Amino acid sequence: MIIAVDGPAASGKGTLAEGLARHYGLPHLDTGLLYRAVGWAVREVPEGPDFEARAIAVAQGLDAAHLRNLDELTSAEGGVFASRVAVIGAVRQAMRQYQREFAARPGGAVLDGRDIGTVICPQADVKLFITCDSKVRMERRARQLENRGLTVDRYALYHQIEERDARDRANPHGGFYKADDAHLLDTTLLDIEASLRAAIAIVDGTMAHKAGL
Ligand code: CDP
């Protein structure tokens, strides 16, 4: 079974995807981490033709060594660096194969990102599109960072998330929209457990429907 989980920044899709993977015993791929790794590697290169060429080269040679420093990659700045390289078509192209192979594992997988249900796995068995009010998203991300002992400027964080959402929405190579056959799940009023219960109900319901039950 392939489960695609898409949605905007800090909507809770990563936590949900992890929970679904645990519940169904499936491997999980956080595709945002791949973009974060490429963005981080070229964070000091000024934008321009050289920036694109360097980002494409990193994406083509991406390996486990790039994914090591999770604290840096998953920082708020790491998200902004990711969205800068995510608009480069050849970067997306370079990472498509890896994501598709991950999804094609025997037994299936859970993938979360922005374009899983639309571009990477349009054939996914179940697609979830997660939404959440933007102030709630900021607050969740702020608490996540504070739990790591970081001091958070909520005003700056809100703007970072808005900047990233705007760049993502305008991404010409994106496919960052809800697939027609995706189930919408608004987590604004739901905590982690309630979101997971709702997602499991959608997955079970969809699979039962497909099996003609
Ligand atoms: O967890 P959060 O939603 O904050 O971020 P993420 O999923 O780690 O994604 C970081 C950035 O990578 C996004 O803002 C997108 O610009 C990019 N991304 C993408 O282009 N395609 C994906 N499948 C996943 C992430």
mmCIF file of C-alpha atoms and ligand atoms in Angstrom:
data_model
loop_
_atom_site.group_PDB
_atom_site.id
_atom_site.type_symbol
_atom_site.label_atom_id
_atom_site.label_comp_id
_atom_site.label_asym_id
_atom_site.label_seq_id
_atom_site.Cartn_x
_atom_site.Cartn_y
_atom_site.Cartn_z
ATOM 1 C CA MET A 1 0.000 0.000 0.000
ATOM 2 C CA ILE A 2 1.366 3.415 -0.965
ATOM 3 C CA ILE A 3 0.188 6.374 1.122
ATOM 4 C CA ALA A 4 0.883 9.910 -0.137
ATOM 5 C CA VAL A 5 0.738 12.736 2.402
ATOM 6 C CA ASP A 6 0.983 16.301 1.054
ATOM 7 C CA GLY A 7 0.429 19.733 2.514
ATOM 8 C CA PRO A 8 1.970 23.132 3.251
ATOM 9 C CA ALA A 9 4.774 23.996 5.677
ATOM 10 C CA ALA A 10 4.335 22.806 9.260
ATOM 11 C CA SER A 11 0.851 21.439 8.579
ATOM 12 C CA GLY A 12 1.722 18.317 10.563
ATOM 13 C CA LYS A 13 2.155 16.058 7.541
ATOM 14 C CA GLY A 14 5.551 14.735 8.675
ATOM 15 C CA THR A 15 4.285 13.681 12.107
ATOM 16 C CA LEU A 16 1.190 12.165 10.529
ATOM 17 C CA ALA A 17 3.188 10.292 7.906
ATOM 18 C CA GLU A 18 5.479 8.909 10.614
ATOM 19 C CA GLY A 19 2.465 7.801 12.664
ATOM 20 C CA LEU A 20 0.841 6.137 9.659
ATOM 21 C CA ALA A 21 4.092 4.355 8.794
ATOM 22 C CA ARG A 22 4.315 3.014 12.360
ATOM 23 C CA HIS A 23 0.663 1.982 12.404
ATOM 24 C CA TYR A 24 0.820 0.061 9.105
ATOM 25 C CA GLY A 25 4.433 -1.146 9.462
ATOM 26 C CA LEU A 26 5.591 0.674 6.325
ATOM 27 C CA PRO A 27 8.845 2.542 5.592
ATOM 28 C CA HIS A 28 8.546 6.337 5.563
ATOM 29 C CA LEU A 29 10.291 8.906 3.362
ATOM 30 C CA ASP A 30 10.287 12.581 4.342
ATOM 31 C CA THR A 31 10.888 14.049 0.874
ATOM 32 C CA GLY A 32 11.258 17.578 2.274
ATOM 33 C CA LEU A 33 14.507 16.428 3.844
ATOM 34 C CA LEU A 34 15.959 15.780 0.371
ATOM 35 C CA TYR A 35 15.217 19.370 -0.703
ATOM 36 C CA ARG A 36 16.503 20.660 2.620
ATOM 37 C CA ALA A 37 19.792 18.792 2.085
ATOM 38 C CA VAL A 38 20.290 20.295 -1.380
ATOM 39 C CA GLY A 39 19.318 23.786 -0.175
ATOM 40 C CA TRP A 40 21.657 23.549 2.777
ATOM 41 C CA ALA A 41 24.601 22.497 0.604
ATOM 42 C CA VAL A 42 24.260 25.647 -1.550
ATOM 43 C CA ARG A 43 23.065 28.055 1.136
ATOM 44 C CA GLU A 44 26.043 30.364 0.692
ATOM 45 C CA VAL A 45 25.947 30.518 -3.102
ATOM 46 C CA PRO A 46 24.290 33.751 -4.323
ATOM 47 C CA GLU A 47 21.266 33.257 -6.618
ATOM 48 C CA GLY A 48 22.112 33.259 -10.348
ATOM 49 C CA PRO A 49 23.202 30.739 -13.006
ATOM 50 C CA ASP A 50 25.962 29.345 -10.797
ATOM 51 C CA PHE A 51 23.456 28.749 -7.985
ATOM 52 C CA GLU A 52 21.271 26.606 -10.244
ATOM 53 C CA ALA A 53 24.198 24.602 -11.628
ATOM 54 C CA ARG A 54 25.561 23.911 -8.137
ATOM 55 C CA ALA A 55 22.132 22.910 -6.793
ATOM 56 C CA ILE A 56 21.566 20.527 -9.713
ATOM 57 C CA ALA A 57 24.996 18.931 -9.190
ATOM 58 C CA VAL A 58 24.253 18.379 -5.466
ATOM 59 C CA ALA A 59 20.826 16.905 -6.264
ATOM 60 C CA GLN A 60 22.343 14.517 -8.808
ATOM 61 C CA GLY A 61 24.965 13.326 -6.318
ATOM 62 C CA LEU A 62 22.788 13.361 -3.196
ATOM 63 C CA ASP A 63 23.721 10.634 -0.710
ATOM 64 C CA ALA A 64 23.416 9.748 2.974
ATOM 65 C CA ALA A 65 26.282 12.087 3.921
ATOM 66 C CA HIS A 66 24.139 15.084 2.938
ATOM 67 C CA LEU A 67 21.337 13.951 5.267
ATOM 68 C CA ARG A 68 23.423 13.651 8.405
ATOM 69 C CA ASN A 69 22.988 16.945 10.198
ATOM 70 C CA LEU A 70 19.284 16.779 10.980
ATOM 71 C CA ASP A 71 19.252 19.706 13.430
ATOM 72 C CA GLU A 72 20.536 22.088 10.766
ATOM 73 C CA LEU A 73 18.453 20.644 7.948
ATOM 74 C CA THR A 74 15.202 20.788 9.900
ATOM 75 C CA SER A 75 15.755 24.340 11.182
ATOM 76 C CA ALA A 76 13.496 27.173 9.974
ATOM 77 C CA GLU A 77 16.358 28.516 7.810
ATOM 78 C CA GLY A 78 16.800 25.020 6.356
ATOM 79 C CA GLY A 79 13.184 25.220 5.143
ATOM 80 C CA VAL A 80 13.790 28.529 3.387
ATOM 81 C CA PHE A 81 16.995 27.186 1.735
ATOM 82 C CA ALA A 82 14.989 24.130 0.591
ATOM 83 C CA SER A 83 12.301 26.230 -1.068
ATOM 84 C CA ARG A 84 14.985 28.142 -3.034
ATOM 85 C CA VAL A 85 16.221 24.961 -4.748
ATOM 86 C CA ALA A 86 12.766 23.349 -4.998
ATOM 87 C CA VAL A 87 11.826 25.794 -7.797
ATOM 88 C CA ILE A 88 14.598 24.420 -10.050
ATOM 89 C CA GLY A 89 13.048 21.882 -12.432
ATOM 90 C CA ALA A 90 16.269 19.876 -12.897
ATOM 91 C CA VAL A 91 16.686 19.543 -9.103
ATOM 92 C CA ARG A 92 13.190 18.050 -8.851
ATOM 93 C CA GLN A 93 13.893 15.816 -11.839
ATOM 94 C CA ALA A 94 17.121 14.524 -10.276
ATOM 95 C CA MET A 95 15.302 13.438 -7.109
ATOM 96 C CA ARG A 96 12.207 11.975 -8.735
ATOM 97 C CA GLN A 97 13.685 8.545 -9.445
ATOM 98 C CA TYR A 98 14.849 7.993 -5.859
ATOM 99 C CA GLN A 99 11.419 8.887 -4.477
ATOM 100 C CA ARG A 100 9.634 6.636 -6.968
ATOM 101 C CA GLU A 101 11.925 3.705 -6.200
ATOM 102 C CA PHE A 102 11.303 4.204 -2.478
ATOM 103 C CA ALA A 103 7.541 4.116 -3.096
ATOM 104 C CA ALA A 104 7.858 0.968 -5.224
ATOM 105 C CA ARG A 105 9.299 -1.122 -2.365
ATOM 106 C CA PRO A 106 7.527 -4.432 -1.861
ATOM 107 C CA GLY A 107 4.691 -3.868 0.605
ATOM 108 C CA GLY A 108 4.592 -0.161 -0.130
ATOM 109 C CA ALA A 109 5.583 2.982 1.748
ATOM 110 C CA VAL A 110 4.430 6.291 3.169
ATOM 111 C CA LEU A 111 5.870 9.411 1.516
ATOM 112 C CA ASP A 112 5.247 12.961 2.635
ATOM 113 C CA GLY A 113 5.932 16.179 0.766
ATOM 114 C CA ARG A 114 4.259 18.616 -1.600
ATOM 115 C CA ASP A 115 3.851 16.701 -4.858
ATOM 116 C CA ILE A 116 3.593 13.052 -3.834
ATOM 117 C CA GLY A 117 -0.039 12.556 -4.835
ATOM 118 C CA THR A 118 0.247 14.676 -7.986
ATOM 119 C CA VAL A 119 3.704 13.967 -9.498
ATOM 120 C CA ILE A 120 5.703 11.328 -7.615
ATOM 121 C CA CYS A 121 2.987 8.709 -6.961
ATOM 122 C CA PRO A 122 -0.177 9.600 -8.835
ATOM 123 C CA GLN A 123 -1.044 5.893 -8.488
ATOM 124 C CA ALA A 124 -0.848 5.945 -4.650
ATOM 125 C CA ASP A 125 -3.531 3.818 -2.966
ATOM 126 C CA VAL A 126 -4.460 6.557 -0.506
ATOM 127 C CA LYS A 127 -3.755 10.289 -0.788
ATOM 128 C CA LEU A 128 -4.092 12.734 2.059
ATOM 129 C CA PHE A 129 -3.864 16.492 1.691
ATOM 130 C CA ILE A 130 -3.274 18.159 5.037
ATOM 131 C CA THR A 131 -4.335 21.735 5.703
ATOM 132 C CA CYS A 132 -4.091 23.857 8.822
ATOM 133 C CA ASP A 133 -4.554 27.519 9.720
ATOM 134 C CA SER A 134 -1.254 29.397 9.195
ATOM 135 C CA LYS A 135 -1.046 30.839 12.741
ATOM 136 C CA VAL A 136 -1.562 27.368 14.202
ATOM 137 C CA ARG A 137 1.138 26.016 11.884
ATOM 138 C CA MET A 138 3.560 28.701 13.085
ATOM 139 C CA GLU A 139 2.783 27.903 16.725
ATOM 140 C CA ARG A 140 3.335 24.167 16.196
ATOM 141 C CA ARG A 141 6.669 24.750 14.474
ATOM 142 C CA ALA A 142 7.684 27.219 17.236
ATOM 143 C CA ARG A 143 6.997 24.585 19.931
ATOM 144 C CA GLN A 144 8.894 21.951 17.946
ATOM 145 C CA LEU A 145 11.939 24.234 17.812
ATOM 146 C CA GLU A 146 11.571 25.254 21.481
ATOM 147 C CA ASN A 147 11.502 21.591 22.459
ATOM 148 C CA ARG A 148 14.981 21.404 20.982
ATOM 149 C CA GLY A 149 16.084 24.178 23.314
ATOM 150 C CA LEU A 150 16.053 26.911 20.652
ATOM 151 C CA THR A 151 14.810 30.458 21.232
ATOM 152 C CA VAL A 152 12.087 31.307 18.722
ATOM 153 C CA ASP A 153 11.121 34.714 17.353
ATOM 154 C CA ARG A 154 7.468 33.959 16.462
ATOM 155 C CA TYR A 155 7.111 37.034 14.267
ATOM 156 C CA ALA A 156 10.156 36.044 12.169
ATOM 157 C CA LEU A 157 9.045 32.404 12.041
ATOM 158 C CA TYR A 158 5.574 33.365 10.817
ATOM 159 C CA HIS A 159 7.143 35.368 8.004
ATOM 160 C CA GLN A 160 9.569 32.582 7.115
ATOM 161 C CA ILE A 161 6.650 30.156 6.760
ATOM 162 C CA GLU A 162 4.652 32.696 4.715
ATOM 163 C CA GLU A 163 7.665 33.352 2.438
ATOM 164 C CA ARG A 164 8.121 29.627 1.907
ATOM 165 C CA ASP A 165 4.411 29.020 1.252
ATOM 166 C CA ALA A 166 4.347 31.864 -1.277
ATOM 167 C CA ARG A 167 7.422 30.523 -3.109
ATOM 168 C CA ASP A 168 5.990 26.997 -3.042
ATOM 169 C CA ARG A 169 2.595 28.138 -4.340
ATOM 170 C CA ALA A 170 4.250 29.951 -7.241
ATOM 171 C CA ASN A 171 6.580 27.037 -8.071
ATOM 172 C CA PRO A 172 6.184 26.449 -11.827
ATOM 173 C CA HIS A 173 7.634 22.923 -11.511
ATOM 174 C CA GLY A 174 5.615 22.106 -8.415
ATOM 175 C CA GLY A 175 2.360 20.216 -8.620
ATOM 176 C CA PHE A 176 1.743 21.552 -5.120
ATOM 177 C CA TYR A 177 -1.988 21.190 -5.075
ATOM 178 C CA LYS A 178 -4.521 18.699 -3.816
ATOM 179 C CA ALA A 179 -4.911 15.809 -6.248
ATOM 180 C CA ASP A 180 -8.545 15.272 -7.299
ATOM 181 C CA ASP A 181 -8.609 11.928 -5.522
ATOM 182 C CA ALA A 182 -6.862 13.168 -2.340
ATOM 183 C CA HIS A 183 -8.736 13.319 0.968
ATOM 184 C CA LEU A 184 -8.618 16.707 2.657
ATOM 185 C CA LEU A 185 -7.735 16.639 6.351
ATOM 186 C CA ASP A 186 -7.818 19.937 8.250
ATOM 187 C CA THR A 187 -5.777 19.548 11.446
ATOM 188 C CA THR A 188 -6.354 23.097 12.797
ATOM 189 C CA LEU A 189 -8.486 21.842 15.683
ATOM 190 C CA LEU A 190 -6.903 18.397 16.030
ATOM 191 C CA ASP A 191 -3.959 17.368 18.199
ATOM 192 C CA ILE A 192 -1.458 14.747 17.004
ATOM 193 C CA GLU A 193 -3.455 11.733 18.257
ATOM 194 C CA ALA A 194 -6.747 13.017 16.868
ATOM 195 C CA SER A 195 -5.117 13.806 13.488
ATOM 196 C CA LEU A 196 -3.622 10.323 13.353
ATOM 197 C CA ARG A 197 -6.948 8.680 14.248
ATOM 198 C CA ALA A 198 -8.649 10.687 11.492
ATOM 199 C CA ALA A 199 -5.948 9.750 8.964
ATOM 200 C CA ILE A 200 -6.146 6.040 9.868
ATOM 201 C CA ALA A 201 -9.937 6.161 9.453
ATOM 202 C CA ILE A 202 -9.468 7.650 5.957
ATOM 203 C CA VAL A 203 -6.862 5.029 4.984
ATOM 204 C CA ASP A 204 -8.932 2.107 6.308
ATOM 205 C CA GLY A 205 -12.114 3.472 4.715
ATOM 206 C CA THR A 206 -10.427 3.995 1.337
ATOM 207 C CA MET A 207 -8.839 0.535 1.317
ATOM 208 C CA ALA A 208 -12.120 -1.113 2.344
ATOM 209 C CA HIS A 209 -13.949 0.782 -0.402
ATOM 210 C CA LYS A 210 -11.339 -0.310 -2.978
ATOM 211 C CA ALA A 211 -11.673 -3.903 -1.852
ATOM 212 C CA GLY A 212 -15.446 -3.593 -2.379
ATOM 213 C CA LEU A 213 -16.244 -4.087 1.309
HETATM 214 O O1 CDP B 1 8.024 20.243 7.284
HETATM 215 P P1 CDP B 1 7.818 21.411 6.385
HETATM 216 O O2 CDP B 1 6.524 21.331 5.666
HETATM 217 O O3 CDP B 1 8.054 22.719 7.057
HETATM 218 O O4 CDP B 1 8.936 21.367 5.280
HETATM 219 P P2 CDP B 1 9.445 20.190 4.359
HETATM 220 O O5 CDP B 1 8.336 19.223 4.054
HETATM 221 O O6 CDP B 1 10.684 19.646 4.962
HETATM 222 O O7 CDP B 1 9.798 20.948 2.996
HETATM 223 C C1 CDP B 1 10.733 21.992 2.932
HETATM 224 C C2 CDP B 1 10.642 22.651 1.558
HETATM 225 O O8 CDP B 1 11.089 21.701 0.570
HETATM 226 C C3 CDP B 1 9.254 23.059 1.102
HETATM 227 O O9 CDP B 1 8.905 24.375 1.557
HETATM 228 C C4 CDP B 1 9.345 22.955 -0.415
HETATM 229 O O10 CDP B 1 9.908 24.135 -0.946
HETATM 230 C C5 CDP B 1 10.335 21.822 -0.634
HETATM 231 N N1 CDP B 1 9.702 20.531 -0.957
HETATM 232 C C6 CDP B 1 9.339 20.277 -2.274
HETATM 233 O O11 CDP B 1 9.529 21.144 -3.117
HETATM 234 N N2 CDP B 1 8.800 19.081 -2.625
HETATM 235 C C7 CDP B 1 8.591 18.125 -1.708
HETATM 236 N N3 CDP B 1 8.086 16.949 -2.093
HETATM 237 C C8 CDP B 1 8.938 18.359 -0.358
HETATM 238 C C9 CDP B 1 9.475 19.585 -0.001
#
